[in-house]
PDB file of C-alpha atoms and ligand atoms in Angstrom:
ATOM      1  CA  UNK A   1     -12.887   2.916  24.885  1.00 90.00           C
ATOM      2  CA  UNK A   2     -14.551   2.034  27.751  1.00 95.00           C
ATOM      3  CA  UNK A   3     -14.624  -1.929  28.858  1.00 97.00           C
ATOM      4  CA  UNK A   4     -17.176  -2.277  31.572  1.00 98.00           C
ATOM      5  CA  UNK A   5     -15.962  -6.444  32.033  1.00 98.00           C
ATOM      6  CA  UNK A   6     -12.139  -5.664  31.940  1.00 98.00           C
ATOM      7  CA  UNK A   7     -12.731  -2.190  34.702  1.00 98.00           C
ATOM      8  CA  UNK A   8     -14.582  -4.823  36.912  1.00 98.00           C
ATOM      9  CA  UNK A   9     -12.130  -7.457  36.272  1.00 98.00           C
ATOM     10  CA  UNK A  10      -9.169  -5.351  37.123  1.00 98.00           C
ATOM     11  CA  UNK A  11     -10.820  -3.851  40.257  1.00 98.00           C
ATOM     12  CA  UNK A  12     -11.851  -7.560  41.249  1.00 98.00           C
ATOM     13  CA  UNK A  13      -8.020  -8.451  40.820  1.00 98.00           C
ATOM     14  CA  UNK A  14      -5.634  -5.509  41.461  1.00 98.00           C
ATOM     15  CA  UNK A  15      -8.389  -3.240  43.278  1.00 98.00           C
ATOM     16  CA  UNK A  16      -8.872  -0.669  41.034  1.00 98.00           C
ATOM     17  CA  UNK A  17      -8.720   0.869  37.093  1.00 98.00           C
ATOM     18  CA  UNK A  18      -8.109   3.761  35.199  1.00 98.00           C
ATOM     19  CA  UNK A  19     -10.258   5.515  32.370  1.00 98.00           C
ATOM     20  CA  UNK A  20      -7.984   7.168  30.322  1.00 98.00           C
ATOM     21  CA  UNK A  21      -9.729  10.577  28.858  1.00 98.00           C
ATOM     22  CA  UNK A  22     -12.742  10.382  31.366  1.00 98.00           C
ATOM     23  CA  UNK A  23     -13.269  14.322  31.664  1.00 98.00           C
ATOM     24  CA  UNK A  24     -13.459  15.412  28.019  1.00 97.00           C
ATOM     25  CA  UNK A  25     -11.764  18.851  26.937  1.00 98.00           C
ATOM     26  CA  UNK A  26     -15.010  20.786  28.113  1.00 98.00           C
ATOM     27  CA  UNK A  27     -15.370  19.464  31.628  1.00 98.00           C
ATOM     28  CA  UNK A  28     -12.176  20.126  32.088  1.00 98.00           C
ATOM     29  CA  UNK A  29     -12.233  23.162  31.329  1.00 98.00           C
ATOM     30  CA  UNK A  30     -15.257  23.606  33.813  1.00 98.00           C
ATOM     31  CA  UNK A  31     -14.019  21.046  36.293  1.00 98.00           C
ATOM     32  CA  UNK A  32     -10.832  23.535  36.633  1.00 98.00           C
ATOM     33  CA  UNK A  33     -13.125  27.023  36.181  1.00 98.00           C
ATOM     34  CA  UNK A  34     -15.272  25.453  39.197  1.00 98.00           C
ATOM     35  CA  UNK A  35     -11.886  24.843  41.254  1.00 98.00           C
ATOM     36  CA  UNK A  36     -10.562  28.174  40.679  1.00 96.00           C
ATOM     37  CA  UNK A  37     -13.370  29.875  41.995  1.00 97.00           C
ATOM     38  CA  UNK A  38     -13.998  26.917  45.158  1.00 95.00           C
ATOM     39  CA  UNK A  39     -10.160  26.735  45.855  1.00 95.00           C
ATOM     40  CA  UNK A  40      -8.014  28.689  48.255  1.00 88.00           C
ATOM     41  CA  UNK A  41     -10.442  29.463  51.342  1.00 80.00           C
ATOM     42  CA  UNK A  42      -9.432  26.275  53.291  1.00 78.00           C
ATOM     43  CA  UNK A  43      -6.125  23.812  54.755  1.00 79.00           C
ATOM     44  CA  UNK A  44      -6.725  20.221  56.111  1.00 80.00           C
ATOM     45  CA  UNK A  45      -7.176  20.381  59.752  1.00 84.00           C
ATOM     46  CA  UNK A  46      -5.092  17.102  60.718  1.00 83.00           C
ATOM     47  CA  UNK A  47      -2.867  14.309  59.467  1.00 81.00           C
ATOM     48  CA  UNK A  48      -5.238  12.244  57.476  1.00 82.00           C
ATOM     49  CA  UNK A  49      -6.732  15.327  55.535  1.00 85.00           C
ATOM     50  CA  UNK A  50      -3.251  17.072  55.258  1.00 85.00           C
ATOM     51  CA  UNK A  51      -2.086  20.208  56.936  1.00 86.00           C
ATOM     52  CA  UNK A  52      -0.789  21.630  53.378  1.00 90.00           C
ATOM     53  CA  UNK A  53      -3.658  19.735  51.789  1.00 95.00           C
ATOM     54  CA  UNK A  54      -6.697  21.445  50.806  1.00 96.00           C
ATOM     55  CA  UNK A  55     -10.353  20.036  50.784  1.00 96.00           C
ATOM     56  CA  UNK A  56     -13.807  21.117  49.155  1.00 96.00           C
ATOM     57  CA  UNK A  57     -16.581  19.168  50.043  1.00 96.00           C
ATOM     58  CA  UNK A  58     -20.176  18.648  48.694  1.00 98.00           C
ATOM     59  CA  UNK A  59     -18.793  19.369  45.133  1.00 98.00           C
ATOM     60  CA  UNK A  60     -21.960  18.172  44.059  1.00 98.00           C
ATOM     61  CA  UNK A  61     -23.822  20.976  45.337  1.00 98.00           C
ATOM     62  CA  UNK A  62     -20.950  23.820  44.316  1.00 98.00           C
ATOM     63  CA  UNK A  63     -21.262  23.349  40.745  1.00 98.00           C
ATOM     64  CA  UNK A  64     -23.921  21.599  37.621  1.00 98.00           C
ATOM     65  CA  UNK A  65     -20.242  20.067  36.540  1.00 98.00           C
ATOM     66  CA  UNK A  66     -20.182  17.652  39.311  1.00 98.00           C
ATOM     67  CA  UNK A  67     -23.557  17.230  39.066  1.00 98.00           C
ATOM     68  CA  UNK A  68     -23.210  15.519  35.713  1.00 98.00           C
ATOM     69  CA  UNK A  69     -20.100  13.837  36.257  1.00 98.00           C
ATOM     70  CA  UNK A  70     -21.957  11.861  39.174  1.00 98.00           C
ATOM     71  CA  UNK A  71     -24.158  10.667  37.038  1.00 98.00           C
ATOM     72  CA  UNK A  72     -21.263   9.546  34.453  1.00 98.00           C
ATOM     73  CA  UNK A  73     -22.132   6.901  32.931  1.00 98.00           C
ATOM     74  CA  UNK A  74     -19.296   4.814  33.069  1.00 98.00           C
ATOM     75  CA  UNK A  75     -18.728   4.946  36.853  1.00 98.00           C
ATOM     76  CA  UNK A  76     -22.657   4.137  37.209  1.00 98.00           C
ATOM     77  CA  UNK A  77     -21.864   1.208  35.266  1.00 98.00           C
ATOM     78  CA  UNK A  78     -18.952  -0.236  37.191  1.00 98.00           C
ATOM     79  CA  UNK A  79     -21.255   0.840  40.664  1.00 98.00           C
ATOM     80  CA  UNK A  80     -24.090  -1.296  39.298  1.00 98.00           C
ATOM     81  CA  UNK A  81     -21.366  -3.859  39.309  1.00 98.00           C
ATOM     82  CA  UNK A  82     -19.928  -3.491  42.898  1.00 98.00           C
ATOM     83  CA  UNK A  83     -23.357  -2.000  45.132  1.00 98.00           C
ATOM     84  CA  UNK A  84     -26.720  -3.141  45.532  1.00 98.00           C
ATOM     85  CA  UNK A  85     -29.938  -1.480  43.638  1.00 98.00           C
ATOM     86  CA  UNK A  86     -30.115   2.106  44.971  1.00 98.00           C
ATOM     87  CA  UNK A  87     -26.317   2.775  46.318  1.00 98.00           C
ATOM     88  CA  UNK A  88     -25.656   6.355  47.336  1.00 98.00           C
ATOM     89  CA  UNK A  89     -23.401   8.913  46.496  1.00 98.00           C
ATOM     90  CA  UNK A  90     -21.354   9.278  50.077  1.00 98.00           C
ATOM     91  CA  UNK A  91     -18.578  11.471  48.944  1.00 98.00           C
ATOM     92  CA  UNK A  92     -18.000  14.544  46.613  1.00 98.00           C
ATOM     93  CA  UNK A  93     -14.710  16.377  47.757  1.00 98.00           C
ATOM     94  CA  UNK A  94     -12.094  18.766  45.497  1.00 97.00           C
ATOM     95  CA  UNK A  95      -8.567  17.794  47.314  1.00 97.00           C
ATOM     96  CA  UNK A  96      -5.949  20.373  46.858  1.00 97.00           C
ATOM     97  CA  UNK A  97      -2.241  18.619  47.592  1.00 97.00           C
ATOM     98  CA  UNK A  98      -0.065  21.247  48.118  1.00 96.00           C
ATOM     99  CA  UNK A  99       3.735  21.795  47.533  1.00 96.00           C
ATOM    100  CA  UNK A 100       5.569  20.533  50.795  1.00 95.00           C
ATOM    101  CA  UNK A 101       3.049  17.905  51.895  1.00 95.00           C
ATOM    102  CA  UNK A 102       3.931  14.612  53.173  1.00 92.00           C
ATOM    103  CA  UNK A 103       2.273  11.341  52.188  1.00 92.00           C
ATOM    104  CA  UNK A 104      -0.912  10.370  53.645  1.00 92.00           C
ATOM    105  CA  UNK A 105      -1.683   7.803  56.310  1.00 88.00           C
ATOM    106  CA  UNK A 106      -2.552   4.496  54.358  1.00 89.00           C
ATOM    107  CA  UNK A 107      -5.865   3.845  54.713  1.00 90.00           C
ATOM    108  CA  UNK A 108      -9.219   2.659  52.867  1.00 94.00           C
ATOM    109  CA  UNK A 109     -12.229   4.588  52.253  1.00 96.00           C
ATOM    110  CA  UNK A 110     -14.740   2.355  53.707  1.00 96.00           C
ATOM    111  CA  UNK A 111     -12.439   1.626  56.984  1.00 92.00           C
ATOM    112  CA  UNK A 112     -15.316   3.325  59.440  1.00 90.00           C
ATOM    113  CA  UNK A 113     -18.002   0.246  58.785  1.00 94.00           C
ATOM    114  CA  UNK A 114     -16.894  -1.733  61.480  1.00 91.00           C
ATOM    115  CA  UNK A 115     -17.524  -4.839  59.201  1.00 93.00           C
ATOM    116  CA  UNK A 116     -14.329  -7.838  59.546  1.00 92.00           C
ATOM    117  CA  UNK A 117     -12.001  -7.842  56.780  1.00 93.00           C
ATOM    118  CA  UNK A 118     -11.327  -9.904  54.119  1.00 96.00           C
ATOM    119  CA  UNK A 119     -14.837  -8.415  53.185  1.00 97.00           C
ATOM    120  CA  UNK A 120     -16.447  -6.933  49.888  1.00 98.00           C
ATOM    121  CA  UNK A 121     -16.061  -3.080  49.625  1.00 98.00           C
ATOM    122  CA  UNK A 122     -18.810  -1.368  51.200  1.00 98.00           C
ATOM    123  CA  UNK A 123     -18.033   1.722  48.953  1.00 98.00           C
ATOM    124  CA  UNK A 124     -16.436   2.551  45.435  1.00 98.00           C
ATOM    125  CA  UNK A 125     -14.658   5.546  44.944  1.00 98.00           C
ATOM    126  CA  UNK A 126     -12.909   7.204  42.107  1.00 98.00           C
ATOM    127  CA  UNK A 127      -9.738  10.150  42.096  1.00 98.00           C
ATOM    128  CA  UNK A 128      -9.984  12.042  38.897  1.00 98.00           C
ATOM    129  CA  UNK A 129      -7.103  13.646  38.049  1.00 98.00           C
ATOM    130  CA  UNK A 130      -7.736  17.737  37.503  1.00 98.00           C
ATOM    131  CA  UNK A 131      -3.307  18.373  36.901  1.00 98.00           C
ATOM    132  CA  UNK A 132      -1.591  15.866  35.495  1.00 98.00           C
ATOM    133  CA  UNK A 133      -0.662  12.925  38.613  1.00 98.00           C
ATOM    134  CA  UNK A 134       3.405  12.346  38.905  1.00 98.00           C
ATOM    135  CA  UNK A 135       5.310  10.569  41.663  1.00 97.00           C
ATOM    136  CA  UNK A 136       6.886  13.869  42.403  1.00 98.00           C
ATOM    137  CA  UNK A 137       3.587  16.181  42.639  1.00 98.00           C
ATOM    138  CA  UNK A 138       1.006  13.622  45.023  1.00 97.00           C
ATOM    139  CA  UNK A 139      -0.038  11.149  42.757  1.00 98.00           C
ATOM    140  CA  UNK A 140      -2.551   8.772  44.305  1.00 98.00           C
ATOM    141  CA  UNK A 141      -0.518   5.390  45.767  1.00 97.00           C
ATOM    142  CA  UNK A 142      -2.276   2.022  46.177  1.00 97.00           C
ATOM    143  CA  UNK A 143      -1.417  -1.042  47.299  1.00 96.00           C
ATOM    144  CA  UNK A 144      -2.418  -3.404  44.533  1.00 98.00           C
ATOM    145  CA  UNK A 145      -4.346  -6.778  45.660  1.00 98.00           C
ATOM    146  CA  UNK A 146      -4.767  -5.341  49.220  1.00 96.00           C
ATOM    147  CA  UNK A 147      -8.283  -5.068  48.971  1.00 98.00           C
ATOM    148  CA  UNK A 148      -8.311  -9.098  49.472  1.00 98.00           C
ATOM    149  CA  UNK A 149      -6.555  -8.457  52.638  1.00 95.00           C
ATOM    150  CA  UNK A 150      -7.850  -9.860  55.702  1.00 93.00           C
ATOM    151  CA  UNK A 151      -7.570  -8.165  59.243  1.00 87.00           C
ATOM    152  CA  UNK A 152      -4.147  -9.913  60.399  1.00 85.00           C
ATOM    153  CA  UNK A 153      -2.794  -9.160  56.653  1.00 86.00           C
ATOM    154  CA  UNK A 154      -3.256  -5.112  57.435  1.00 84.00           C
ATOM    155  CA  UNK A 155      -2.751  -5.628  61.564  1.00 76.00           C
ATOM    156  CA  UNK A 156      -2.121  -2.688  63.515  1.00 62.00           C
ATOM    157  CA  UNK A 157      -4.191   0.379  64.103  1.00 61.00           C
ATOM    158  CA  UNK A 158      -4.854   2.221  60.287  1.00 60.00           C
ATOM    159  CA  UNK A 159      -8.135   3.086  61.006  1.00 60.00           C
ATOM    160  CA  UNK A 160      -7.698   6.319  63.368  1.00 55.00           C
ATOM    161  CA  UNK A 161      -7.326   8.133  60.226  1.00 50.00           C
ATOM    162  CA  UNK A 162      -5.044  10.782  62.143  1.00 44.00           C
ATOM    163  CA  UNK A 163      -1.898   8.910  62.313  1.00 45.00           C
ATOM    164  CA  UNK A 164      -0.464   5.322  62.018  1.00 54.00           C
ATOM    165  CA  UNK A 165      -0.865   3.812  65.870  1.00 57.00           C
ATOM    166  CA  UNK A 166       1.231   0.666  65.034  1.00 64.00           C
ATOM    167  CA  UNK A 167       4.768   1.685  64.770  1.00 64.00           C
ATOM    168  CA  UNK A 168       5.558  -1.149  62.360  1.00 74.00           C
ATOM    169  CA  UNK A 169       2.915  -0.520  60.063  1.00 77.00           C
ATOM    170  CA  UNK A 170       4.218   2.102  57.678  1.00 75.00           C
ATOM    171  CA  UNK A 171       7.422   0.035  57.608  1.00 78.00           C
ATOM    172  CA  UNK A 172       5.710  -3.051  56.804  1.00 82.00           C
ATOM    173  CA  UNK A 173       3.469  -0.753  54.384  1.00 86.00           C
ATOM    174  CA  UNK A 174       7.281   0.833  52.600  1.00 81.00           C
ATOM    175  CA  UNK A 175       7.499  -0.818  48.989  1.00 89.00           C
ATOM    176  CA  UNK A 176       4.215  -2.074  48.623  1.00 94.00           C
ATOM    177  CA  UNK A 177       2.822   1.021  47.100  1.00 94.00           C
ATOM    178  CA  UNK A 178       2.622   2.354  43.675  1.00 96.00           C
ATOM    179  CA  UNK A 179       2.165   5.710  42.824  1.00 97.00           C
ATOM    180  CA  UNK A 180      -0.675   5.971  39.948  1.00 98.00           C
ATOM    181  CA  UNK A 181       0.649   8.572  37.277  1.00 98.00           C
ATOM    182  CA  UNK A 182      -2.121   9.843  35.081  1.00 98.00           C
ATOM    183  CA  UNK A 183      -2.374  12.526  32.844  1.00 98.00           C
ATOM    184  CA  UNK A 184      -5.198  15.284  33.616  1.00 98.00           C
ATOM    185  CA  UNK A 185      -8.576  13.950  33.138  1.00 98.00           C
ATOM    186  CA  UNK A 186      -7.746  10.464  34.038  1.00 98.00           C
ATOM    187  CA  UNK A 187     -10.163   8.558  36.311  1.00 98.00           C
ATOM    188  CA  UNK A 188      -8.897   6.278  38.698  1.00 98.00           C
ATOM    189  CA  UNK A 189     -11.454   3.824  40.506  1.00 98.00           C
ATOM    190  CA  UNK A 190     -11.108   1.849  43.164  1.00 98.00           C
ATOM    191  CA  UNK A 191     -12.523  -0.507  45.505  1.00 98.00           C
ATOM    192  CA  UNK A 192     -13.488   0.979  49.043  1.00 98.00           C
ATOM    193  CA  UNK A 193     -11.383  -1.601  50.895  1.00 97.00           C
ATOM    194  CA  UNK A 194      -8.455  -0.955  48.878  1.00 97.00           C
ATOM    195  CA  UNK A 195      -5.533   0.641  50.567  1.00 95.00           C
ATOM    196  CA  UNK A 196      -4.134   3.803  49.124  1.00 95.00           C
ATOM    197  CA  UNK A 197      -2.982   7.493  50.101  1.00 95.00           C
ATOM    198  CA  UNK A 198      -2.379  11.119  48.693  1.00 96.00           C
ATOM    199  CA  UNK A 199       1.404  10.858  48.170  1.00 96.00           C
ATOM    200  CA  UNK A 200       4.095  13.523  49.298  1.00 96.00           C
ATOM    201  CA  UNK A 201       3.874  16.993  46.796  1.00 97.00           C
ATOM    202  CA  UNK A 202       7.684  17.591  46.218  1.00 98.00           C
ATOM    203  CA  UNK A 203       7.201  20.361  43.445  1.00 98.00           C
ATOM    204  CA  UNK A 204       6.288  23.632  43.672  1.00 98.00           C
ATOM    205  CA  UNK A 205       2.834  23.243  41.788  1.00 97.00           C
ATOM    206  CA  UNK A 206      -0.379  22.222  43.820  1.00 97.00           C
ATOM    207  CA  UNK A 207      -2.018  18.880  42.394  1.00 98.00           C
ATOM    208  CA  UNK A 208      -5.575  19.092  41.955  1.00 98.00           C
ATOM    209  CA  UNK A 209      -8.227  16.212  42.083  1.00 98.00           C
ATOM    210  CA  UNK A 210     -11.219  15.499  42.989  1.00 98.00           C
ATOM    211  CA  UNK A 211     -13.078  12.140  44.175  1.00 98.00           C
ATOM    212  CA  UNK A 212     -16.138  10.744  43.878  1.00 98.00           C
ATOM    213  CA  UNK A 213     -17.387   8.203  45.963  1.00 98.00           C
ATOM    214  CA  UNK A 214     -20.553   5.777  45.843  1.00 99.00           C
ATOM    215  CA  UNK A 215     -21.595   3.407  48.911  1.00 98.00           C
ATOM    216  CA  UNK A 216     -24.146   0.483  49.294  1.00 98.00           C
ATOM    217  CA  UNK A 217     -27.516   1.758  50.009  1.00 98.00           C
ATOM    218  CA  UNK A 218     -27.756   0.126  53.802  1.00 98.00           C
ATOM    219  CA  UNK A 219     -24.918   2.174  54.608  1.00 98.00           C
ATOM    220  CA  UNK A 220     -24.378   5.561  56.589  1.00 98.00           C
ATOM    221  CA  UNK A 221     -22.521   8.018  53.929  1.00 98.00           C
ATOM    222  CA  UNK A 222     -19.600  10.342  54.531  1.00 98.00           C
ATOM    223  CA  UNK A 223     -21.525  13.350  54.120  1.00 98.00           C
ATOM    224  CA  UNK A 224     -24.312  14.796  55.343  1.00 98.00           C
ATOM    225  CA  UNK A 225     -26.509  15.981  51.933  1.00 98.00           C
ATOM    226  CA  UNK A 226     -29.775  16.206  53.241  1.00 98.00           C
ATOM    227  CA  UNK A 227     -28.343  19.190  54.987  1.00 98.00           C
ATOM    228  CA  UNK A 228     -25.768  20.749  52.791  1.00 98.00           C
ATOM    229  CA  UNK A 229     -27.453  20.312  49.119  1.00 98.00           C
ATOM    230  CA  UNK A 230     -30.314  22.769  50.223  1.00 98.00           C
ATOM    231  CA  UNK A 231     -33.701  21.146  49.283  1.00 98.00           C
ATOM    232  CA  UNK A 232     -34.628  23.861  47.082  1.00 98.00           C
ATOM    233  CA  UNK A 233     -31.375  23.150  44.720  1.00 98.00           C
ATOM    234  CA  UNK A 234     -32.227  19.278  45.017  1.00 98.00           C
ATOM    235  CA  UNK A 235     -35.543  19.614  43.849  1.00 98.00           C
ATOM    236  CA  UNK A 236     -33.608  21.463  40.528  1.00 98.00           C
ATOM    237  CA  UNK A 237     -31.546  17.799  40.004  1.00 98.00           C
ATOM    238  CA  UNK A 238     -32.093  15.017  38.201  1.00 98.00           C
ATOM    239  CA  UNK A 239     -34.352  12.114  39.793  1.00 98.00           C
ATOM    240  CA  UNK A 240     -31.422  10.068  39.249  1.00 98.00           C
ATOM    241  CA  UNK A 241     -29.272  12.374  40.888  1.00 98.00           C
ATOM    242  CA  UNK A 242     -31.987  13.103  43.722  1.00 98.00           C
ATOM    243  CA  UNK A 243     -31.676   9.081  44.172  1.00 98.00           C
ATOM    244  CA  UNK A 244     -28.565   9.202  44.692  1.00 98.00           C
ATOM    245  CA  UNK A 245     -28.217  12.111  47.109  1.00 98.00           C
ATOM    246  CA  UNK A 246     -30.677   9.494  49.534  1.00 98.00           C
ATOM    247  CA  UNK A 247     -34.447  11.007  47.950  1.00 98.00           C
ATOM    248  CA  UNK A 248     -34.904   7.339  47.203  1.00 98.00           C
ATOM    249  CA  UNK A 249     -35.786   3.953  49.074  1.00 98.00           C
ATOM    250  CA  UNK A 250     -34.083   0.871  49.825  1.00 98.00           C
ATOM    251  CA  UNK A 251     -36.796  -1.693  50.265  1.00 97.00           C
ATOM    252  CA  UNK A 252     -38.511  -2.572  52.552  1.00 97.00           C
ATOM    253  CA  UNK A 253     -38.509   1.098  53.830  1.00 97.00           C
ATOM    254  CA  UNK A 254     -35.332   2.343  54.565  1.00 97.00           C
ATOM    255  CA  UNK A 255     -35.353   6.158  53.723  1.00 97.00           C
ATOM    256  CA  UNK A 256     -38.770   6.936  54.175  1.00 98.00           C
ATOM    257  CA  UNK A 257     -39.788  10.304  55.246  1.00 97.00           C
ATOM    258  CA  UNK A 258     -42.628  10.120  57.604  1.00 96.00           C
ATOM    259  CA  UNK A 259     -44.064   7.249  55.882  1.00 96.00           C
ATOM    260  CA  UNK A 260     -43.791   8.426  52.490  1.00 96.00           C
ATOM    261  CA  UNK A 261     -41.213   8.074  49.720  1.00 97.00           C
ATOM    262  CA  UNK A 262     -38.819  10.877  49.890  1.00 98.00           C
ATOM    263  CA  UNK A 263     -38.438  12.171  46.748  1.00 97.00           C
ATOM    264  CA  UNK A 264     -42.420  12.445  46.777  1.00 97.00           C
ATOM    265  CA  UNK A 265     -41.744  14.457  50.209  1.00 97.00           C
ATOM    266  CA  UNK A 266     -38.874  16.560  48.617  1.00 97.00           C
ATOM    267  CA  UNK A 267     -41.209  17.520  45.741  1.00 97.00           C
ATOM    268  CA  UNK A 268     -44.388  17.703  48.062  1.00 95.00           C
ATOM    269  CA  UNK A 269     -46.251  14.995  46.158  1.00 93.00           C
ATOM    270  CA  UNK A 270     -48.862  13.232  47.855  1.00 83.00           C
TER     271      UNK A 270
HETATM  272  O1  LIG D 301      -5.027  13.025  47.278  1.00 87.37           O
HETATM  273  C1  LIG D 301      -5.449  11.742  47.064  1.00 87.37           C
HETATM  274  O2  LIG D 301      -4.659  11.371  45.602  1.00 87.37           O
HETATM  275  C2  LIG D 301      -5.634  10.863  47.785  1.00 87.37           C
HETATM  276  C3  LIG D 301      -6.852  11.178  49.428  1.00 87.37           C
HETATM  277  C4  LIG D 301      -7.414  10.078  49.666  1.00 87.37           C
HETATM  278  O3  LIG D 301      -7.549   9.011  49.307  1.00 87.37           O
HETATM  279  C5  LIG D 301      -8.806  10.125  50.771  1.00 87.37           C
HETATM  280  O4  LIG D 301      -8.316  11.619  51.018  1.00 87.37           O
HETATM  281  O5  LIG D 301      -9.142   9.573  51.080  1.00 87.37           O
END
């Protein structure tokens, strides 16, 4: 049973919460069918993406099931508690960690906003298990409480994403992370300022998951949905989803299109 107040409390104190059974059997079947279709064509381009990891971006445009998931009322209820009204979808990607992958660099998902820590989160992330996440197959690892850390607490250059340029950094983080083992269908919701990473996959099977991420309405989104979701497709989406994609105004006028509300512009209305 989803308890938004308890989930909010966990995110505020340790930086993350779990929503067991987030995907019901029908959603899980649809997600797996969509990922069976989409996965298999890419490999990561660097250590951050993971050279033995496959990422498929813009899930929201790839299958209607992801449109439904992006609008899930449980996750949006948590966004309502941490982000300002008119928050945006900033990322929707599948992450498939293949056998042999090493741990990802520690990072936080809103690290590229140059605002000094400690600070509130600029984004709220989810990671949904499509396969069971285990300690051996690459379960996401979290450093509980690190969303409250200052710049000095973190130290080093952890923002580069490419590598940990501070040689002591990995050593200092060692032993602080815990692997979040969770059955397929579970949703891990975590603060954008929480340190975490994808784990190593020491099994002979891929670990599939997907991440839907939301950000403050005044922050630049990671994905540029105006380019990757064709307008023809965006017109068929719900008004809520259109707003999450950026067809919305953050008052007084952030996001306008030639002086008009962007949704009216999209739909060709006066
Ligand atoms: O795959 C995972 O478990 C985490 C991936 C992640 O944190 C990221 O790519 O930002």
